[in-house]
PDB file of C-alpha atoms in Angstrom:
ATOM      1  CA  MET J  28     104.609  32.223   5.176  1.00 89.00           C
ATOM      2  CA  ASP J  29     104.473  33.042   8.624  1.00 94.00           C
ATOM      3  CA  LEU J  30     105.261  36.453  10.531  1.00 95.00           C
ATOM      4  CA  PHE J  31     106.387  37.261  13.977  1.00 96.00           C
ATOM      5  CA  ALA J  32     107.710  39.983  15.944  1.00 94.00           C
ATOM      6  CA  ALA J  33     111.303  40.145  16.592  1.00 94.00           C
ATOM      7  CA  ASP J  34     111.533  41.919  20.045  1.00 90.00           C
ATOM      8  CA  ARG J  35     111.557  38.883  21.890  1.00 93.00           C
ATOM      9  CA  LEU J  36     114.045  36.731  19.608  1.00 96.00           C
ATOM     10  CA  ARG J  37     116.566  34.389  21.388  1.00 95.00           C
ATOM     11  CA  LEU J  38     119.220  32.532  19.488  1.00 97.00           C
ATOM     12  CA  VAL J  39     120.363  28.909  20.403  1.00 95.00           C
ATOM     13  CA  GLU J  40     123.052  26.926  18.820  1.00 95.00           C
ATOM     14  CA  ALA J  41     122.710  23.234  18.085  1.00 94.00           C
ATOM     15  CA  LEU J  42     124.953  20.713  16.291  1.00 92.00           C
ATOM     16  CA  THR J  43     125.524  20.505  12.785  1.00 88.00           C
ATOM     17  CA  PRO J  44     123.165  17.846  10.993  1.00 83.00           C
ATOM     18  CA  ARG J  45     124.505  14.330  10.799  1.00 88.00           C
ATOM     19  CA  LEU J  46     124.221  13.057   7.337  1.00 89.00           C
ATOM     20  CA  SER J  47     123.936   9.519   6.230  1.00 89.00           C
ATOM     21  CA  PRO J  48     126.558   8.280   3.391  1.00 93.00           C
ATOM     22  CA  GLU J  49     123.895   8.427   0.877  1.00 90.00           C
ATOM     23  CA  GLU J  50     122.787  11.968   1.720  1.00 88.00           C
ATOM     24  CA  ARG J  51     126.395  13.263   1.847  1.00 91.00           C
ATOM     25  CA  ARG J  52     127.269  11.816  -1.570  1.00 93.00           C
ATOM     26  CA  ALA J  53     123.711  13.372  -2.976  1.00 90.00           C
ATOM     27  CA  MET J  54     124.734  16.661  -1.418  1.00 92.00           C
ATOM     28  CA  ASP J  55     128.346  16.552  -2.806  1.00 94.00           C
ATOM     29  CA  GLU J  56     126.874  15.587  -6.563  1.00 93.00           C
ATOM     30  CA  ALA J  57     124.313  18.375  -6.466  1.00 91.00           C
ATOM     31  CA  TRP J  58     126.715  20.983  -5.259  1.00 93.00           C
ATOM     32  CA  ASP J  59     129.524  19.958  -8.058  1.00 95.00           C
ATOM     33  CA  ALA J  60     126.540  20.351 -10.358  1.00 93.00           C
ATOM     34  CA  ALA J  61     125.409  23.719  -8.967  1.00 90.00           C
ATOM     35  CA  VAL J  62     128.911  24.945  -9.213  1.00 92.00           C
ATOM     36  CA  ARG J  63     129.427  23.755 -13.051  1.00 93.00           C
ATOM     37  CA  ALA J  64     126.169  25.976 -13.610  1.00 90.00           C
ATOM     38  CA  ASN J  65     127.460  28.714 -11.661  1.00 87.00           C
ATOM     39  CA  PRO J  66     131.261  29.022 -10.926  1.00 90.00           C
ATOM     40  CA  THR J  67     130.776  32.041  -8.719  1.00 86.00           C
ATOM     41  CA  LEU J  68     128.990  29.837  -6.068  1.00 88.00           C
ATOM     42  CA  PHE J  69     131.339  29.432  -2.660  1.00 90.00           C
ATOM     43  CA  ASP J  70     131.240  26.666  -0.258  1.00 94.00           C
ATOM     44  CA  GLY J  71     131.805  29.123   2.534  1.00 94.00           C
ATOM     45  CA  PRO J  72     130.458  28.972   6.052  1.00 95.00           C
ATOM     46  CA  VAL J  73     127.133  29.783   6.972  1.00 95.00           C
ATOM     47  CA  ALA J  74     124.466  29.604   9.687  1.00 96.00           C
ATOM     48  CA  GLY J  75     121.529  27.347   9.041  1.00 95.00           C
ATOM     49  CA  CYS J  76     118.252  27.424  10.522  1.00 95.00           C
ATOM     50  CA  ALA J  77     117.430  24.272  12.844  1.00 93.00           C
ATOM     51  CA  GLY J  78     114.067  25.456  14.067  1.00 94.00           C
ATOM     52  CA  LEU J  79     111.833  28.271  15.141  1.00 96.00           C
ATOM     53  CA  ALA J  80     109.295  27.957  17.936  1.00 96.00           C
ATOM     54  CA  HIS J  81     108.043  29.704  20.950  1.00 95.00           C
ATOM     55  CA  ASP J  82     109.180  28.572  24.436  1.00 94.00           C
ATOM     56  CA  ALA J  83     107.183  28.657  27.797  1.00 93.00           C
ATOM     57  CA  ARG J  84     108.177  32.272  28.457  1.00 93.00           C
ATOM     58  CA  GLY J  85     106.702  33.350  25.257  1.00 91.00           C
ATOM     59  CA  ASP J  86     110.110  34.173  23.656  1.00 94.00           C
ATOM     60  CA  LEU J  87     110.738  33.285  20.026  1.00 97.00           C
ATOM     61  CA  VAL J  88     113.712  30.805  20.148  1.00 97.00           C
ATOM     62  CA  LEU J  89     115.585  30.066  16.725  1.00 97.00           C
ATOM     63  CA  THR J  90     117.805  27.284  16.972  1.00 97.00           C
ATOM     64  CA  TRP J  91     120.710  27.778  14.378  1.00 96.00           C
ATOM     65  CA  VAL J  92     123.813  25.216  13.163  1.00 94.00           C
ATOM     66  CA  ARG J  93     126.887  25.662  11.722  1.00 94.00           C
ATOM     67  CA  ALA J  94     127.083  24.496   8.023  1.00 93.00           C
ATOM     68  CA  THR J  95     128.282  25.281   4.781  1.00 94.00           C
ATOM     69  CA  TYR J  96     126.465  26.571   1.693  1.00 92.00           C
ATOM     70  CA  ARG J  97     126.475  23.036   0.134  1.00 92.00           C
ATOM     71  CA  PHE J  98     123.959  21.873   2.837  1.00 91.00           C
ATOM     72  CA  TYR J  99     121.238  23.905   1.150  1.00 89.00           C
ATOM     73  CA  VAL J 100     121.262  22.019  -2.085  1.00 87.00           C
ATOM     74  CA  LEU J 101     119.702  19.241  -0.248  1.00 81.00           C
ATOM     75  CA  ARG J 102     116.391  21.097  -0.224  1.00 77.00           C
ATOM     76  CA  ARG J 103     116.434  20.754  -3.942  1.00 74.00           C
ATOM     77  CA  LEU J 104     116.383  17.025  -4.333  1.00 72.00           C
ATOM     78  CA  SER J 105     113.401  15.136  -4.318  1.00 58.00           C
ATOM     79  CA  GLY J 106     112.726  12.936  -1.396  1.00 54.00           C
ATOM     80  CA  GLU J 107     115.671  14.319   0.942  1.00 51.00           C
ATOM     81  CA  SER J 108     114.582  14.935   4.358  1.00 53.00           C
ATOM     82  CA  ALA J 109     117.954  16.372   5.625  1.00 59.00           C
ATOM     83  CA  GLY J 110     117.608  19.717   3.696  1.00 74.00           C
ATOM     84  CA  LEU J 111     118.781  22.472   6.105  1.00 87.00           C
ATOM     85  CA  PRO J 112     116.630  25.543   6.063  1.00 92.00           C
ATOM     86  CA  SER J 113     118.505  28.954   5.432  1.00 93.00           C
ATOM     87  CA  LEU J 114     118.959  31.552   7.803  1.00 96.00           C
ATOM     88  CA  PHE J 115     119.138  35.246   6.579  1.00 97.00           C
ATOM     89  CA  VAL J 116     118.652  38.846   7.682  1.00 98.00           C
ATOM     90  CA  SER J 117     117.031  41.602   5.499  1.00 98.00           C
ATOM     91  CA  VAL J 118     116.690  45.472   5.994  1.00 98.00           C
ATOM     92  CA  ALA J 119     113.267  47.277   5.500  1.00 97.00           C
ATOM     93  CA  GLN J 120     114.493  50.524   3.845  1.00 98.00           C
ATOM     94  CA  PRO J 121     111.765  53.034   3.729  1.00 97.00           C
ATOM     95  CA  THR J 122     111.521  56.347   2.093  1.00 97.00           C
ATOM     96  CA  ASP J 123     110.184  59.537   3.463  1.00 95.00           C
ATOM     97  CA  ASP J 124     107.108  58.474   1.898  1.00 94.00           C
ATOM     98  CA  GLY J 125     106.538  55.124   3.164  1.00 94.00           C
ATOM     99  CA  ARG J 126     107.923  53.256  -0.002  1.00 96.00           C
ATOM    100  CA  LEU J 127     110.302  50.144   0.912  1.00 97.00           C
ATOM    101  CA  LEU J 128     113.273  49.571  -1.223  1.00 98.00           C
ATOM    102  CA  VAL J 129     113.815  46.482  -2.978  1.00 98.00           C
ATOM    103  CA  GLY J 130     116.631  45.168  -5.098  1.00 97.00           C
ATOM    104  CA  ARG J 131     116.988  42.579  -7.917  1.00 97.00           C
ATOM    105  CA  MET J 132     119.708  40.210  -7.844  1.00 96.00           C
ATOM    106  CA  ALA J 133     122.568  40.290 -10.686  1.00 95.00           C
ATOM    107  CA  THR J 134     122.780  37.833 -12.874  1.00 92.00           C
ATOM    108  CA  TRP J 135     125.980  36.092 -11.304  1.00 90.00           C
ATOM    109  CA  THR J 136     124.245  35.463  -7.928  1.00 90.00           C
ATOM    110  CA  ALA J 137     122.642  32.192  -6.789  1.00 84.00           C
ATOM    111  CA  SER J 138     119.417  33.742  -7.501  1.00 90.00           C
ATOM    112  CA  PRO J 139     119.539  35.909 -10.763  1.00 93.00           C
ATOM    113  CA  GLY J 140     116.805  38.336 -11.489  1.00 95.00           C
ATOM    114  CA  ARG J 141     115.172  37.734  -7.900  1.00 96.00           C
ATOM    115  CA  TRP J 142     113.612  40.809  -6.034  1.00 98.00           C
ATOM    116  CA  GLN J 143     114.167  41.086  -2.295  1.00 97.00           C
ATOM    117  CA  LEU J 144     114.841  43.444   0.430  1.00 98.00           C
ATOM    118  CA  PRO J 145     118.575  44.155   0.886  1.00 98.00           C
ATOM    119  CA  GLY J 146     120.186  41.538   3.200  1.00 97.00           C
ATOM    120  CA  GLY J 147     121.766  38.046   2.855  1.00 95.00           C
ATOM    121  CA  SER J 148     122.908  34.763   4.415  1.00 95.00           C
ATOM    122  CA  VAL J 149     124.049  34.735   8.008  1.00 96.00           C
ATOM    123  CA  GLU J 150     128.057  33.856   8.579  1.00 93.00           C
ATOM    124  CA  PRO J 151     128.397  31.901  11.917  1.00 95.00           C
ATOM    125  CA  PRO J 152     130.567  33.565  14.437  1.00 93.00           C
ATOM    126  CA  PRO J 153     134.086  32.326  15.242  1.00 89.00           C
ATOM    127  CA  ASP J 154     134.194  29.010  17.552  1.00 82.00           C
ATOM    128  CA  GLY J 155     133.176  30.052  21.029  1.00 79.00           C
ATOM    129  CA  GLU J 156     131.465  33.272  20.247  1.00 84.00           C
ATOM    130  CA  THR J 157     127.818  33.990  20.308  1.00 88.00           C
ATOM    131  CA  LEU J 158     125.279  34.487  17.356  1.00 95.00           C
ATOM    132  CA  ASP J 159     122.674  36.882  19.065  1.00 95.00           C
ATOM    133  CA  LEU J 160     120.363  39.734  17.769  1.00 94.00           C
ATOM    134  CA  ALA J 161     123.248  42.083  18.111  1.00 94.00           C
ATOM    135  CA  ALA J 162     125.385  40.230  15.696  1.00 96.00           C
ATOM    136  CA  LEU J 163     122.498  39.677  13.496  1.00 97.00           C
ATOM    137  CA  ARG J 164     122.160  43.399  13.675  1.00 97.00           C
ATOM    138  CA  ARG J 165     125.619  44.022  12.557  1.00 96.00           C
ATOM    139  CA  HIS J 166     125.405  41.659   9.875  1.00 97.00           C
ATOM    140  CA  ALA J 167     122.493  43.487   8.582  1.00 98.00           C
ATOM    141  CA  ALA J 168     123.846  46.829   8.337  1.00 98.00           C
ATOM    142  CA  ARG J 169     126.934  45.424   6.570  1.00 97.00           C
ATOM    143  CA  GLU J 170     124.687  43.747   3.858  1.00 97.00           C
ATOM    144  CA  LEU J 171     122.739  47.011   3.403  1.00 98.00           C
ATOM    145  CA  ALA J 172     125.921  49.073   2.986  1.00 97.00           C
ATOM    146  CA  GLU J 173     127.417  46.500   0.419  1.00 96.00           C
ATOM    147  CA  GLU J 174     123.969  46.048  -1.630  1.00 97.00           C
ATOM    148  CA  THR J 175     122.845  49.398  -1.770  1.00 97.00           C
ATOM    149  CA  GLY J 176     125.579  51.961  -0.534  1.00 97.00           C
ATOM    150  CA  VAL J 177     123.536  53.252   2.488  1.00 97.00           C
ATOM    151  CA  ASP J 178     125.652  53.321   5.516  1.00 96.00           C
ATOM    152  CA  THR J 179     123.521  53.008   8.301  1.00 97.00           C
ATOM    153  CA  PRO J 180     125.057  52.348  11.851  1.00 97.00           C
ATOM    154  CA  ALA J 181     123.943  48.926  13.330  1.00 97.00           C
ATOM    155  CA  ASP J 182     122.570  50.590  16.256  1.00 96.00           C
ATOM    156  CA  GLY J 183     120.306  52.680  13.871  1.00 97.00           C
ATOM    157  CA  LEU J 184     118.250  49.291  12.825  1.00 98.00           C
ATOM    158  CA  THR J 185     115.425  48.040  14.840  1.00 96.00           C
ATOM    159  CA  PRO J 186     114.454  44.536  15.081  1.00 97.00           C
ATOM    160  CA  TRP J 187     111.003  44.157  13.414  1.00 96.00           C
ATOM    161  CA  GLN J 188     109.710  40.997  11.844  1.00 96.00           C
ATOM    162  CA  VAL J 189     110.908  37.363  12.036  1.00 97.00           C
ATOM    163  CA  THR J 190     109.654  35.453   8.595  1.00 97.00           C
ATOM    164  CA  ARG J 191     109.350  31.653   8.269  1.00 96.00           C
ATOM    165  CA  GLY J 192     108.656  30.376   4.580  1.00 93.00           C
ATOM    166  CA  ALA J 193     107.021  27.091   3.439  1.00 88.00           C
ATOM    167  CA  ASN J 194     110.464  25.595   3.192  1.00 86.00           C
ATOM    168  CA  GLY J 195     111.263  26.508   6.776  1.00 90.00           C
ATOM    169  CA  SER J 196     113.794  29.154   5.953  1.00 93.00           C
ATOM    170  CA  VAL J 197     113.778  32.071   8.461  1.00 97.00           C
ATOM    171  CA  GLY J 198     114.627  35.692   7.825  1.00 97.00           C
ATOM    172  CA  VAL J 199     115.212  38.329  10.751  1.00 98.00           C
ATOM    173  CA  LEU J 200     114.125  41.697   9.358  1.00 98.00           C
ATOM    174  CA  PHE J 201     115.380  45.060  10.851  1.00 98.00           C
ATOM    175  CA  GLN J 202     113.779  48.424   9.775  1.00 97.00           C
ATOM    176  CA  ALA J 203     116.211  51.185   8.984  1.00 97.00           C
ATOM    177  CA  PRO J 204     115.408  55.023   9.254  1.00 97.00           C
ATOM    178  CA  PRO J 205     113.228  56.591   6.382  1.00 97.00           C
ATOM    179  CA  ARG J 206     115.538  58.265   3.544  1.00 97.00           C
ATOM    180  CA  PRO J 207     114.701  60.452   0.649  1.00 98.00           C
ATOM    181  CA  ALA J 208     113.933  58.274  -2.182  1.00 97.00           C
ATOM    182  CA  ALA J 209     116.449  60.376  -4.409  1.00 97.00           C
ATOM    183  CA  TRP J 210     118.964  59.752  -2.080  1.00 98.00           C
ATOM    184  CA  LEU J 211     118.529  56.023  -1.849  1.00 98.00           C
ATOM    185  CA  HIS J 212     118.977  56.102  -5.743  1.00 97.00           C
ATOM    186  CA  ASP J 213     121.963  57.910  -5.482  1.00 97.00           C
ATOM    187  CA  ARG J 214     124.077  56.126  -2.998  1.00 97.00           C
ATOM    188  CA  HIS J 215     123.313  52.961  -5.234  1.00 97.00           C
ATOM    189  CA  ALA J 216     124.416  55.049  -8.351  1.00 97.00           C
ATOM    190  CA  ILE J 217     127.854  55.933  -6.631  1.00 97.00           C
ATOM    191  CA  LEU J 218     128.006  52.047  -5.381  1.00 97.00           C
ATOM    192  CA  THR J 219     127.483  50.724  -8.930  1.00 96.00           C
ATOM    193  CA  ALA J 220     130.163  53.232 -10.541  1.00 96.00           C
ATOM    194  CA  THR J 221     132.402  52.232  -8.174  1.00 95.00           C
ATOM    195  CA  GLU J 222     131.737  48.456  -8.571  1.00 95.00           C
ATOM    196  CA  HIS J 223     131.986  48.915 -12.410  1.00 95.00           C
ATOM    197  CA  ALA J 224     135.415  50.619 -12.009  1.00 96.00           C
ATOM    198  CA  LEU J 225     136.660  47.595 -10.624  1.00 94.00           C
ATOM    199  CA  GLY J 226     135.279  45.284 -13.113  1.00 93.00           C
ATOM    200  CA  ARG J 227     132.370  44.050 -11.156  1.00 91.00           C
ATOM    201  CA  THR J 228     128.684  44.158 -10.781  1.00 91.00           C
ATOM    202  CA  PRO J 229     126.706  44.867  -7.396  1.00 93.00           C
ATOM    203  CA  GLU J 230     124.992  41.992  -6.231  1.00 95.00           C
ATOM    204  CA  LEU J 231     121.574  44.223  -6.458  1.00 96.00           C
ATOM    205  CA  ASP J 232     121.869  45.132  -9.927  1.00 95.00           C
ATOM    206  CA  ARG J 233     118.573  47.480  -9.956  1.00 96.00           C
ATOM    207  CA  LEU J 234     116.515  49.149  -7.314  1.00 97.00           C
ATOM    208  CA  ALA J 235     112.635  49.881  -7.184  1.00 97.00           C
ATOM    209  CA  LEU J 236     110.390  51.585  -4.555  1.00 98.00           C
ATOM    210  CA  VAL J 237     107.109  49.776  -3.644  1.00 97.00           C
ATOM    211  CA  ARG J 238     104.298  50.393  -1.221  1.00 95.00           C
ATOM    212  CA  THR J 239     101.889  47.609  -1.506  1.00 94.00           C
ATOM    213  CA  PRO J 240     101.718  43.869  -2.684  1.00 95.00           C
ATOM    214  CA  ALA J 241     100.024  45.073  -5.881  1.00 95.00           C
ATOM    215  CA  ASP J 242     103.370  47.110  -6.721  1.00 96.00           C
ATOM    216  CA  LEU J 243     105.128  43.908  -7.132  1.00 95.00           C
ATOM    217  CA  ALA J 244     103.155  42.999 -10.176  1.00 93.00           C
ATOM    218  CA  GLN J 245     105.043  45.784 -11.946  1.00 93.00           C
ATOM    219  CA  LEU J 246     108.586  44.215 -11.162  1.00 95.00           C
ATOM    220  CA  THR J 247     109.934  42.092 -13.860  1.00 92.00           C
ATOM    221  CA  GLY J 248     110.849  38.710 -12.710  1.00 92.00           C
ATOM    222  CA  PRO J 249     110.272  36.748  -9.371  1.00 95.00           C
ATOM    223  CA  HIS J 250     110.220  38.111  -6.116  1.00 96.00           C
ATOM    224  CA  VAL J 251     110.800  36.301  -2.553  1.00 95.00           C
ATOM    225  CA  SER J 252     107.722  34.974  -0.904  1.00 94.00           C
ATOM    226  CA  TYR J 253     107.885  37.342   1.994  1.00 95.00           C
ATOM    227  CA  LEU J 254     107.775  40.443   0.273  1.00 96.00           C
ATOM    228  CA  ALA J 255     103.785  40.624   0.117  1.00 95.00           C
ATOM    229  CA  PRO J 256     103.316  39.710   3.861  1.00 95.00           C
ATOM    230  CA  VAL J 257     106.209  42.326   4.897  1.00 96.00           C
ATOM    231  CA  LEU J 258     104.654  44.918   2.598  1.00 96.00           C
ATOM    232  CA  ARG J 259     101.192  44.323   4.167  1.00 94.00           C
ATOM    233  CA  SER J 260     102.634  44.842   7.879  1.00 93.00           C
ATOM    234  CA  HIS J 261     104.716  47.455   6.823  1.00 93.00           C
ATOM    235  CA  GLY J 262     101.520  49.301   5.565  1.00 90.00           C
ATOM    236  CA  ARG J 263      99.781  48.969   8.836  1.00 87.00           C
ATOM    237  CA  SER J 264     102.554  50.365  10.998  1.00 80.00           C
ATOM    238  CA  TRP J 265     103.514  53.203   8.596  1.00 79.00           C
ATOM    239  CA  SER J 266     101.999  56.407  10.013  1.00 59.00           C
ATOM    240  CA  GLY J 267     103.566  58.668   7.302  1.00 47.00           C
ATOM    241  CA  TYR J 268     101.005  58.006   4.305  1.00 44.00           C
ATOM    242  CA  GLY J 269      97.301  57.662   3.644  1.00 44.00           C
ATOM    243  CA  GLU J 270      95.648  54.487   4.315  1.00 41.00           C
ATOM    244  CA  PRO J 271      97.376  51.229   4.925  1.00 37.00           C
TER     245      PRO J 271
END
């Protein structure tokens, strides 16, 4: 897992990957199988990651492409080289005492039982419009509100880290202002009650507060690979509690 500072991030659009007929057929068959296993999957538009590198000026350049969710299933097929890494945004929501809020993905989602920061995949802008850091910030604020009930304005989020996993997937992380732990749980409880009244389950069906990578062992179920290094980085930068 690689971590980069997000203060000099620049996004550049590239062309959607061209697939061979064999790759297209394998992708469609894998997607159909995934939908049969989880009918809630939707092949909507998504921005995928085509590369992440520093340029000559020292800027971190994220190259992205327009695709749909079915492009991601190619990564799961043995021997396929055309798999498209994902691009997502996440929000590091701290409490007043420096813990970070994490959520467990509900059973109906693409990753049931997985713990992660609030966030989600990035949607591409309309044709002719630009995907930039401001757009990612707005998307992150929307994800935070939809998943936790915490309504923080986009300009209240600070670009913080860019993560890159072993499979090439890239996440752009933002920091939110600290909030009282009880207030965060109350906001999620209100969101959960509203969703249940509509016959739905929130995307994050449970919240937890963690301080260090050691706390992750107390979570029942898997967690995303970026959580441990992000917690270490957060601990070094947080001045509101004890030793990092």
